[in-house]
Amino acid sequence: MSRNYDIAELKRLDVAHHLPAQQDYKLIEDMGGSRIITRADGCYIHDGDGNRILDGMSGLWCVNIGYGRTELADVAAEQMRELPYYNTFFKTVTPPAVLLATKISSLTGDRLPHIFFNSSGSEANDTVFRMVRHYWKLKGEPKRTIFISRHNAYHGSTVAGVSLGGMKAMHAQGDLPIPGVEHVRQPYWFNEGRDMDPIAFGQLCASAIEERIIAVGPENVAAFIGEPVQGAGGVIIPPSGYWQAVEAICRKYGILLVADEVICGFGRTGNWFGHQTLGFSPDIISMAKGLSSGYMPISANAVSKEIVDVLKTGGDFVHGYTYSGHPVAAAVALRNIEIMEREHLIERVRDDVGPYLANALATLNDHPLVGEARSLGLIGAVEIVSDKETGARFGGKEGNAGPIVRDLCIANGLMVRAIRDSIVLCPPLIISHEQVDSLIEIIRSSLDEAQEVLAR
Ligand SMILES: *Cc1c(COP(=O)(O)O)cnc(C)c1O
């Protein structure tokens, strides 16, 4: 089944020739190369050293239907044999692109009926950037160029993605953000609002958007962009009422509302999209990751009729990629969605395994290191603190404990990610109750071990 790789040689070549994503190259060199993942099945990944690891992250927030779906391999092979590639520049399109666009529209309840394809989440947000500014220009309000986003938001790694995003460390590399992006506070109750009622804190964070709109002049603001639940920022689930307040502010000032659904889309929160769970209505969505469950690189924007009607008055919209609507990626994404429907994975997250994970996470609340364990659907986080009462962090600053617990979890057979001092979780939507139990057990025993290390 599994090929006989020379793992030591691959690690040597990795250090010599391969530059990984978002990584410290020197650290990888000192480690003697990255961990080599050779195969995967269901909710498990396997590495070259013979370890089987429960994937608590769905790859990178994306393998929603789990690994090992040979049906998707068959669809890809069939499509490659029939038509491996054609573009959408030449007044041409392929059947999978049309059918996938139609399907995605239906998942929005046909509220956002027009679909533009890209290959990554970052590219989808670049599309938002250009499309929104072009829209306002055509509409006769060319001054509306400013995007409002949030500190600690993640919108990708391209120039527009990093600029729209609110990651300080990313801004510091490459002289970003580009002009025209304003960042306001995030609705991160555990870190920034614990002395307040959560609902009141959510309203306060929403009002920061209105204050910024007024400060820069409403006539200059193009759009607000946000992840329904911030993912890479540390699974920040906004207090209820936050998104309703944000939406009301956008409507009050005639500003477009963009939902970055790259993580929240495709069942993660128990609906097709996170905005459906959180109860607001965006004008544009960016989606990627779960769209194909990571089996192919593909992303999309779903856009309102109102916006596209305006774009239709402007001649060519000179934007698009060689791989926009790639037929193999589109065919795989379409079948991925069909599998989610056939297996009722959305309902399963909403009614069954999402609540099951929430209950299991709640059992961690009695652990001395746990400040908060939270989740929505199948996305969650465990905040690690040195003092449960005050929420103080180990060593007096964030980021000391998270990587220790993460490394212990991985050594104990669970792949998770540490974001500052939280362990974040995003397992495949097919995860069983038994696998949730073992995920929680591994976190608990890793926290126990970390307690000994951190006490020193
Ligand atoms: C991952 C992510 C992106 C970027 O997607 P890429 O495919 O890595 O370019 C954008 N927005 C959000 C919310 C993401 O989680």
mmCIF file of C-alpha atoms and ligand atoms in Angstrom, residues 60-61 119-123 125 154-158 227 229 231-232 260-264 288-289 299, ligand 1:
data_model
loop_
_atom_site.group_PDB
_atom_site.id
_atom_site.type_symbol
_atom_site.label_atom_id
_atom_site.label_comp_id
_atom_site.label_asym_id
_atom_site.label_seq_id
_atom_site.Cartn_x
_atom_site.Cartn_y
_atom_site.Cartn_z
ATOM 1 C CA LEU A 60 -4.911 23.057 7.586
ATOM 2 C CA TRP A 61 -8.613 23.618 8.383
ATOM 3 C CA SER A 119 -7.223 28.798 -6.672
ATOM 4 C CA SER A 120 -6.667 29.880 -3.056
ATOM 5 C CA GLY A 121 -8.231 31.774 -0.199
ATOM 6 C CA SER A 122 -5.693 34.561 -0.580
ATOM 7 C CA GLU A 123 -6.562 34.971 -4.244
ATOM 8 C CA ASN A 125 -9.580 38.007 -1.077
ATOM 9 C CA TYR A 154 -6.394 36.289 8.739
ATOM 10 C CA HIS A 155 -7.195 36.880 5.090
ATOM 11 C CA GLY A 156 -4.235 35.176 3.409
ATOM 12 C CA SER A 157 -0.615 35.618 2.505
ATOM 13 C CA THR A 158 -0.639 37.623 -0.741
ATOM 14 C CA GLU A 227 -14.224 35.938 9.244
ATOM 15 C CA VAL A 229 -15.241 33.043 13.432
ATOM 16 C CA GLY A 231 -9.613 30.935 12.607
ATOM 17 C CA ALA A 232 -5.875 31.547 12.393
ATOM 18 C CA ASP A 260 -14.287 35.514 4.632
ATOM 19 C CA GLU A 261 -15.720 31.994 4.885
ATOM 20 C CA VAL A 262 -12.481 30.238 3.940
ATOM 21 C CA ILE A 263 -12.562 28.229 7.195
ATOM 22 C CA CYS A 264 -16.182 28.644 8.294
ATOM 23 C CA ALA A 288 -11.714 27.917 -0.237
ATOM 24 C CA LYS A 289 -10.357 25.092 1.984
ATOM 25 C CA SER A 299 -11.491 28.949 -4.113
HETATM 26 C C1 LIG B 1 -6.528 29.986 5.017
HETATM 27 C C2 LIG B 1 -7.251 31.267 4.957
HETATM 28 C C3 LIG B 1 -7.069 32.180 3.916
HETATM 29 C C4 LIG B 1 -6.005 31.984 2.874
HETATM 30 O O1 LIG B 1 -6.214 30.861 2.090
HETATM 31 P P1 LIG B 1 -4.972 30.287 1.229
HETATM 32 O O2 LIG B 1 -5.617 29.203 0.437
HETATM 33 O O3 LIG B 1 -3.928 29.817 2.200
HETATM 34 O O4 LIG B 1 -4.487 31.397 0.376
HETATM 35 C C5 LIG B 1 -7.857 33.299 3.869
HETATM 36 N N1 LIG B 1 -8.796 33.531 4.798
HETATM 37 C C6 LIG B 1 -9.001 32.685 5.825
HETATM 38 C C7 LIG B 1 -10.087 32.973 6.809
HETATM 39 C C8 LIG B 1 -8.220 31.536 5.950
HETATM 40 O O5 LIG B 1 -8.392 30.735 6.981
#
